[in-house]
PDB file of C-alpha atoms in Angstrom:
ATOM      1  CA  MET A  88     162.045  85.489 159.612  1.00 68.00           C
ATOM      2  CA  ASP A  89     162.246  82.178 157.487  1.00 77.00           C
ATOM      3  CA  ALA A  90     158.143  81.875 158.631  1.00 76.00           C
ATOM      4  CA  LEU A  91     157.780  86.117 158.032  1.00 74.00           C
ATOM      5  CA  ASN A  92     159.785  86.075 154.723  1.00 78.00           C
ATOM      6  CA  ALA A  93     157.509  83.081 153.577  1.00 79.00           C
ATOM      7  CA  ARG A  94     154.219  84.925 154.449  1.00 76.00           C
ATOM      8  CA  LEU A  95     155.426  88.244 152.832  1.00 76.00           C
ATOM      9  CA  GLU A  96     156.223  85.631 149.927  1.00 81.00           C
ATOM     10  CA  LYS A  97     152.135  84.583 149.760  1.00 80.00           C
ATOM     11  CA  LEU A  98     151.058  88.255 149.464  1.00 76.00           C
ATOM     12  CA  MET A  99     154.009  88.837 146.844  1.00 79.00           C
ATOM     13  CA  HIS A 100     152.329  86.520 145.062  1.00 81.00           C
ATOM     14  CA  ILE A 101     148.867  87.044 145.696  1.00 83.00           C
ATOM     15  CA  MET A 102     149.019  90.752 144.605  1.00 80.00           C
ATOM     16  CA  SER A 103     150.738  89.690 141.402  1.00 81.00           C
ATOM     17  CA  LYS A 104     147.813  87.915 140.824  1.00 83.00           C
ATOM     18  CA  GLU A 105     145.251  89.976 141.643  1.00 83.00           C
ATOM     19  CA  ARG A 106     147.071  92.303 139.236  1.00 82.00           C
ATOM     20  CA  ALA A 107     147.326  90.504 136.245  1.00 84.00           C
ATOM     21  CA  GLN A 108     143.488  90.308 136.753  1.00 84.00           C
ATOM     22  CA  ARG A 109     142.845  93.310 136.791  1.00 83.00           C
ATOM     23  CA  LEU A 110     144.837  93.943 133.858  1.00 85.00           C
ATOM     24  CA  ALA A 111     143.149  90.722 132.236  1.00 84.00           C
ATOM     25  CA  THR A 112     140.077  92.666 133.317  1.00 84.00           C
ATOM     26  CA  LYS A 113     141.010  95.972 131.442  1.00 84.00           C
ATOM     27  CA  GLU A 114     141.800  94.377 128.328  1.00 86.00           C
ATOM     28  CA  THR A 115     138.901  92.551 127.913  1.00 84.00           C
ATOM     29  CA  LEU A 116     136.774  95.619 128.422  1.00 81.00           C
ATOM     30  CA  ARG A 117     139.149  97.303 126.293  1.00 84.00           C
ATOM     31  CA  GLN A 118     138.153  94.218 123.607  1.00 84.00           C
ATOM     32  CA  ASN A 119     134.694  95.251 124.288  1.00 79.00           C
ATOM     33  CA  GLN A 120     134.694  98.601 123.961  1.00 81.00           C
ATOM     34  CA  ALA A 121     136.455  98.825 120.443  1.00 82.00           C
ATOM     35  CA  CYS A 122     134.011  96.018 119.012  1.00 75.00           C
ATOM     36  CA  LEU A 123     131.269  97.731 120.015  1.00 76.00           C
ATOM     37  CA  ASN A 124     132.546 101.070 118.823  1.00 77.00           C
ATOM     38  CA  ALA A 125     133.357  99.376 115.123  1.00 76.00           C
ATOM     39  CA  THR A 126     130.096  98.094 115.156  1.00 72.00           C
ATOM     40  CA  ALA A 127     128.511 102.101 116.424  1.00 68.00           C
ATOM     41  CA  GLY A 128     130.762 102.983 113.367  1.00 65.00           C
ATOM     42  CA  GLN A 129     129.512 100.935 110.544  1.00 67.00           C
ATOM     43  CA  GLN A 130     126.985 102.360 109.249  1.00 55.00           C
ATOM     44  CA  LYS A 131     123.471  99.530 107.383  1.00 57.00           C
ATOM     45  CA  PRO A 132     123.446 100.343 104.022  1.00 57.00           C
ATOM     46  CA  ALA A 133     119.838 101.987 103.618  1.00 56.00           C
ATOM     47  CA  PRO A 134     116.733 100.568 102.815  1.00 56.00           C
ATOM     48  CA  ALA A 135     115.672 101.152  99.256  1.00 53.00           C
ATOM     49  CA  SER A 136     113.046 103.721  99.442  1.00 52.00           C
ATOM     50  CA  LYS A 137     109.737 103.096  97.591  1.00 46.00           C
ATOM     51  CA  PRO A 138     108.001 105.001  95.466  1.00 45.00           C
ATOM     52  CA  MET A 139     104.862 106.582  96.902  1.00 44.00           C
ATOM     53  CA  CYS A 140     102.621 105.511  93.853  1.00 45.00           C
ATOM     54  CA  LEU A 141      99.978 103.260  93.109  1.00 44.00           C
ATOM     55  CA  PRO A 142     100.280 100.215  90.767  1.00 48.00           C
ATOM     56  CA  ASN A 143      98.782 101.405  87.429  1.00 46.00           C
ATOM     57  CA  HIS A 144      96.055  99.196  86.483  1.00 48.00           C
ATOM     58  CA  LYS A 145      95.123 101.477  83.853  1.00 49.00           C
ATOM     59  CA  PRO A 146      97.418 100.185  80.533  1.00 47.00           C
ATOM     60  CA  SER A 147      95.492 102.304  78.215  1.00 47.00           C
ATOM     61  CA  MET A 148      97.294 104.819  80.133  1.00 46.00           C
ATOM     62  CA  ARG A 149     100.959 106.882  81.332  1.00 48.00           C
ATOM     63  CA  PRO A 150     102.605 105.507  84.569  1.00 46.00           C
ATOM     64  CA  MET A 151     101.481 106.715  87.215  1.00 45.00           C
ATOM     65  CA  ALA A 152     105.121 109.119  89.098  1.00 45.00           C
ATOM     66  CA  PRO A 153     106.676 109.014  92.490  1.00 45.00           C
ATOM     67  CA  LEU A 154     105.115 111.766  94.797  1.00 43.00           C
ATOM     68  CA  PRO A 155     107.912 114.974  94.824  1.00 45.00           C
ATOM     69  CA  ARG A 156     109.107 115.662  98.662  1.00 46.00           C
ATOM     70  CA  CYS A 157     107.028 118.703  98.519  1.00 43.00           C
ATOM     71  CA  LEU A 158     103.344 117.091  97.906  1.00 41.00           C
ATOM     72  CA  LEU A 159     104.598 114.799 101.094  1.00 40.00           C
ATOM     73  CA  ASP A 160     104.982 117.908 103.315  1.00 42.00           C
ATOM     74  CA  TRP A 161     102.142 120.177 102.276  1.00 39.00           C
ATOM     75  CA  PRO A 162      99.266 119.858 105.883  1.00 41.00           C
ATOM     76  CA  PRO A 163      95.889 118.458 104.670  1.00 41.00           C
ATOM     77  CA  CYS A 164      94.686 121.581 106.704  1.00 38.00           C
ATOM     78  CA  CYS A 165      96.471 124.939 105.010  1.00 38.00           C
ATOM     79  CA  HIS A 166      94.485 127.454 102.591  1.00 37.00           C
ATOM     80  CA  LEU A 167      95.543 127.352  98.605  1.00 37.00           C
ATOM     81  CA  PRO A 168      96.080 130.660  98.632  1.00 38.00           C
ATOM     82  CA  ARG A 169      93.082 132.895  97.237  1.00 38.00           C
ATOM     83  CA  ALA A 170      95.535 133.888  93.911  1.00 37.00           C
ATOM     84  CA  ILE A 171      94.914 132.706  90.816  1.00 37.00           C
ATOM     85  CA  PRO A 172      98.753 132.285  89.856  1.00 40.00           C
ATOM     86  CA  HIS A 173      99.131 131.185  86.487  1.00 39.00           C
ATOM     87  CA  ARG A 174      99.860 127.800  85.412  1.00 40.00           C
ATOM     88  CA  ARG A 175     103.742 127.319  85.027  1.00 39.00           C
ATOM     89  CA  GLN A 176     103.791 128.596  88.967  1.00 40.00           C
ATOM     90  CA  LYS A 177     101.721 126.301  91.016  1.00 41.00           C
ATOM     91  CA  SER A 178     103.073 124.165  93.308  1.00 43.00           C
ATOM     92  CA  GLY A 179     102.455 121.440  95.632  1.00 46.00           C
ATOM     93  CA  VAL A 180      99.204 120.525  96.071  1.00 45.00           C
ATOM     94  CA  CYS A 181      96.791 122.651  94.654  1.00 49.00           C
ATOM     95  CA  ARG A 182      99.273 121.626  91.322  1.00 52.00           C
ATOM     96  CA  LEU A 183      98.934 118.229  91.158  1.00 50.00           C
ATOM     97  CA  VAL A 184      95.152 119.026  92.116  1.00 51.00           C
ATOM     98  CA  TYR A 185      94.649 120.826  89.116  1.00 51.00           C
ATOM     99  CA  GLU A 186      96.342 119.000  86.963  1.00 52.00           C
ATOM    100  CA  GLY A 187      95.471 115.854  87.911  1.00 51.00           C
ATOM    101  CA  LEU A 188      92.163 116.737  87.174  1.00 52.00           C
ATOM    102  CA  HIS A 189      92.781 118.371  83.523  1.00 49.00           C
ATOM    103  CA  SER A 190      94.712 115.237  82.543  1.00 48.00           C
ATOM    104  CA  ASN A 191      91.660 113.696  82.921  1.00 46.00           C
ATOM    105  CA  LEU A 192      89.170 116.009  80.592  1.00 43.00           C
ATOM    106  CA  VAL A 193      88.347 113.148  78.209  1.00 41.00           C
ATOM    107  CA  PRO A 194      85.378 111.861  76.808  1.00 40.00           C
ATOM    108  CA  ALA A 195      85.150 108.076  77.653  1.00 40.00           C
ATOM    109  CA  VAL A 196      81.445 107.504  75.895  1.00 40.00           C
ATOM    110  CA  PRO A 197      82.479 104.503  73.323  1.00 42.00           C
ATOM    111  CA  GLY A 198      80.975 105.448  69.769  1.00 43.00           C
ATOM    112  CA  GLN A 199      80.200 109.136  71.364  1.00 43.00           C
ATOM    113  CA  SER A 200      81.998 112.363  68.902  1.00 45.00           C
ATOM    114  CA  LEU A 201      81.079 115.392  70.968  1.00 43.00           C
ATOM    115  CA  GLN A 202      81.862 118.601  68.174  1.00 44.00           C
ATOM    116  CA  ARG A 203      84.407 120.559  68.743  1.00 44.00           C
ATOM    117  CA  ALA A 204      82.449 123.834  69.856  1.00 46.00           C
ATOM    118  CA  SER A 205      80.951 121.370  72.496  1.00 48.00           C
ATOM    119  CA  VAL A 206      84.504 119.536  73.214  1.00 44.00           C
ATOM    120  CA  ILE A 207      86.443 124.033  73.802  1.00 46.00           C
ATOM    121  CA  THR A 208      83.534 124.799  75.956  1.00 50.00           C
ATOM    122  CA  THR A 209      82.870 121.992  78.478  1.00 49.00           C
ATOM    123  CA  ALA A 210      86.418 121.572  78.764  1.00 49.00           C
ATOM    124  CA  SER A 211      86.752 125.677  78.863  1.00 53.00           C
ATOM    125  CA  GLY A 212      83.972 125.587  81.472  1.00 53.00           C
ATOM    126  CA  ALA A 213      85.628 122.254  83.160  1.00 52.00           C
ATOM    127  CA  GLU A 214      89.014 123.781  84.045  1.00 54.00           C
ATOM    128  CA  VAL A 215      87.780 127.721  85.135  1.00 55.00           C
ATOM    129  CA  ALA A 216      85.631 125.727  88.053  1.00 53.00           C
ATOM    130  CA  LEU A 217      88.678 124.190  89.110  1.00 54.00           C
ATOM    131  CA  ARG A 218      90.935 127.374  88.840  1.00 55.00           C
ATOM    132  CA  TYR A 219      88.435 128.841  90.979  1.00 53.00           C
ATOM    133  CA  LEU A 220      88.208 125.542  93.196  1.00 50.00           C
ATOM    134  CA  CYS A 221      92.727 126.359  93.724  1.00 50.00           C
ATOM    135  CA  GLN A 222      91.685 129.637  94.348  1.00 49.00           C
ATOM    136  CA  ILE A 223      89.514 129.599  97.430  1.00 46.00           C
ATOM    137  CA  GLY A 224      89.548 125.668  98.523  1.00 48.00           C
ATOM    138  CA  THR A 225      91.235 124.242 100.671  1.00 50.00           C
ATOM    139  CA  VAL A 226      92.495 120.599  99.993  1.00 49.00           C
ATOM    140  CA  LEU A 227      90.398 118.880 102.832  1.00 52.00           C
ATOM    141  CA  ALA A 228      86.859 119.576 101.618  1.00 55.00           C
ATOM    142  CA  TYR A 229      87.356 118.607  98.075  1.00 54.00           C
ATOM    143  CA  THR A 230      88.702 115.270  99.662  1.00 54.00           C
ATOM    144  CA  GLN A 231      85.480 114.932 101.740  1.00 58.00           C
ATOM    145  CA  ASP A 232      83.294 115.990  97.997  1.00 58.00           C
ATOM    146  CA  PHE A 233      85.670 113.943  95.708  1.00 57.00           C
ATOM    147  CA  ASN A 234      84.386 111.060  97.744  1.00 57.00           C
ATOM    148  CA  GLN A 235      80.519 111.092  98.502  1.00 59.00           C
ATOM    149  CA  HIS A 236      81.197 112.028  94.451  1.00 56.00           C
ATOM    150  CA  THR A 237      82.762 108.566  94.214  1.00 53.00           C
ATOM    151  CA  ARG A 238      79.925 107.032  96.652  1.00 54.00           C
ATOM    152  CA  THR A 239      77.371 108.315  93.939  1.00 54.00           C
ATOM    153  CA  VAL A 240      78.242 107.393  90.856  1.00 52.00           C
ATOM    154  CA  GLY A 241      79.444 103.468  92.058  1.00 52.00           C
ATOM    155  CA  TRP A 242      82.721 104.671  91.611  1.00 48.00           C
ATOM    156  CA  ALA A 243      83.971 103.148  95.344  1.00 48.00           C
ATOM    157  CA  ASP A 244      84.439  99.861  95.092  1.00 50.00           C
ATOM    158  CA  THR A 245      86.940 100.160  93.101  1.00 51.00           C
ATOM    159  CA  LEU A 246      90.376  98.937  94.101  1.00 50.00           C
ATOM    160  CA  LEU A 247      91.259 102.504  93.542  1.00 47.00           C
ATOM    161  CA  MET A 248      88.860 103.959  96.397  1.00 50.00           C
ATOM    162  CA  SER A 249      89.253 101.679  98.585  1.00 51.00           C
ATOM    163  CA  LEU A 250      93.126 101.619  98.710  1.00 49.00           C
ATOM    164  CA  TYR A 251      92.566 105.886  98.152  1.00 47.00           C
ATOM    165  CA  GLN A 252      89.861 105.222 101.499  1.00 52.00           C
ATOM    166  CA  ASN A 253      92.164 103.335 103.839  1.00 52.00           C
ATOM    167  CA  GLY A 254      96.008 104.258 102.988  1.00 45.00           C
ATOM    168  CA  LEU A 255      98.039 107.407 102.409  1.00 40.00           C
ATOM    169  CA  LYS A 256      97.337 111.436 103.368  1.00 38.00           C
ATOM    170  CA  GLU A 257      94.139 112.746 101.792  1.00 44.00           C
ATOM    171  CA  ASN A 258      96.436 114.786  99.848  1.00 42.00           C
ATOM    172  CA  ILE A 259      98.123 112.302  98.370  1.00 42.00           C
ATOM    173  CA  GLN A 260      95.394 110.113  97.749  1.00 45.00           C
ATOM    174  CA  LEU A 261      93.912 112.830  95.922  1.00 49.00           C
ATOM    175  CA  VAL A 262      96.173 113.038  93.410  1.00 49.00           C
ATOM    176  CA  MET A 263      96.274 109.885  92.827  1.00 50.00           C
ATOM    177  CA  VAL A 264      93.000 108.598  92.353  1.00 49.00           C
ATOM    178  CA  MET A 265      92.177 111.756  89.944  1.00 53.00           C
ATOM    179  CA  SER A 266      95.459 110.391  88.556  1.00 50.00           C
ATOM    180  CA  ASN A 267      93.490 107.374  87.306  1.00 50.00           C
ATOM    181  CA  VAL A 268      89.971 107.983  87.067  1.00 53.00           C
ATOM    182  CA  GLU A 269      88.323 108.457  83.878  1.00 53.00           C
ATOM    183  CA  PHE A 270      84.654 110.200  83.204  1.00 52.00           C
ATOM    184  CA  ASP A 271      82.592 109.952  81.859  1.00 52.00           C
ATOM    185  CA  SER A 272      82.695 112.715  80.053  1.00 52.00           C
ATOM    186  CA  LEU A 273      83.402 117.107  79.769  1.00 51.00           C
ATOM    187  CA  GLN A 274      80.160 116.939  81.424  1.00 56.00           C
ATOM    188  CA  SER A 275      80.731 115.263  84.442  1.00 58.00           C
ATOM    189  CA  MET A 276      84.074 116.627  84.747  1.00 55.00           C
ATOM    190  CA  GLN A 277      82.493 120.277  84.882  1.00 56.00           C
ATOM    191  CA  ALA A 278      79.794 119.492  86.860  1.00 57.00           C
ATOM    192  CA  MET A 279      81.929 117.672  89.386  1.00 57.00           C
ATOM    193  CA  ALA A 280      84.135 120.400  89.398  1.00 55.00           C
ATOM    194  CA  GLN A 281      81.451 123.082  89.934  1.00 54.00           C
ATOM    195  CA  LYS A 282      79.335 121.827  92.844  1.00 53.00           C
ATOM    196  CA  ALA A 283      82.054 121.657  94.521  1.00 47.00           C
ATOM    197  CA  GLN A 284      83.312 125.338  94.721  1.00 46.00           C
ATOM    198  CA  THR A 285      79.769 124.848  96.861  1.00 45.00           C
ATOM    199  CA  ILE A 286      79.735 122.507  99.050  1.00 42.00           C
ATOM    200  CA  GLU A 287      80.732 123.223 103.077  1.00 35.00           C
ATOM    201  CA  GLY A 288      83.914 124.266 103.908  1.00 39.00           C
ATOM    202  CA  ILE A 289      85.406 125.575 100.131  1.00 41.00           C
ATOM    203  CA  GLN A 290      82.946 129.041  99.097  1.00 39.00           C
ATOM    204  CA  ARG A 291      84.140 131.507 101.091  1.00 45.00           C
ATOM    205  CA  ASP A 292      83.591 135.398 101.700  1.00 40.00           C
ATOM    206  CA  CYS A 293      86.604 137.707 100.084  1.00 34.00           C
TER     207      CYS A 293
END
């Protein structure tokens, strides 16, 4: 009888020990889960977003503004609208390409002054050409022609062109380059814009 009682006590001790171990294991698991939940609940601070813009290497020019989201989301292969919109109604790539080119219609030859009538006539012709380009062209095709043109006139070796050819998306690159290029004359700007109308992929039947 004493032996049976001793055996029962031993079994009870073993069972209570196992129960204590199970409770300790459950508590450990609960604490670990609580730590995981707390870690998951803590949101890491978002890194500061860097503007999609190039450094301004020309102190005489105004700083480059960050590119808007509408440009980042614009598919580079999309055709631009066929109707010529009012300038205030331009949006996305079409507006930025137009304004980037239009803002650089400057006679940059030192010591050479152009007659007022010549400047107005040439600038008007370039503006018409650019509007026509925005009407029927695609940004991708115009970018290809711009690459070819820059190699011809020697811009391809500049730091800006290196960033342009190896950096961001084509529709973003084009606007940044156009905002930094200073054409040597209004005539060269007009010739480039008009040439872009006739390259393969730009001219389309109505």
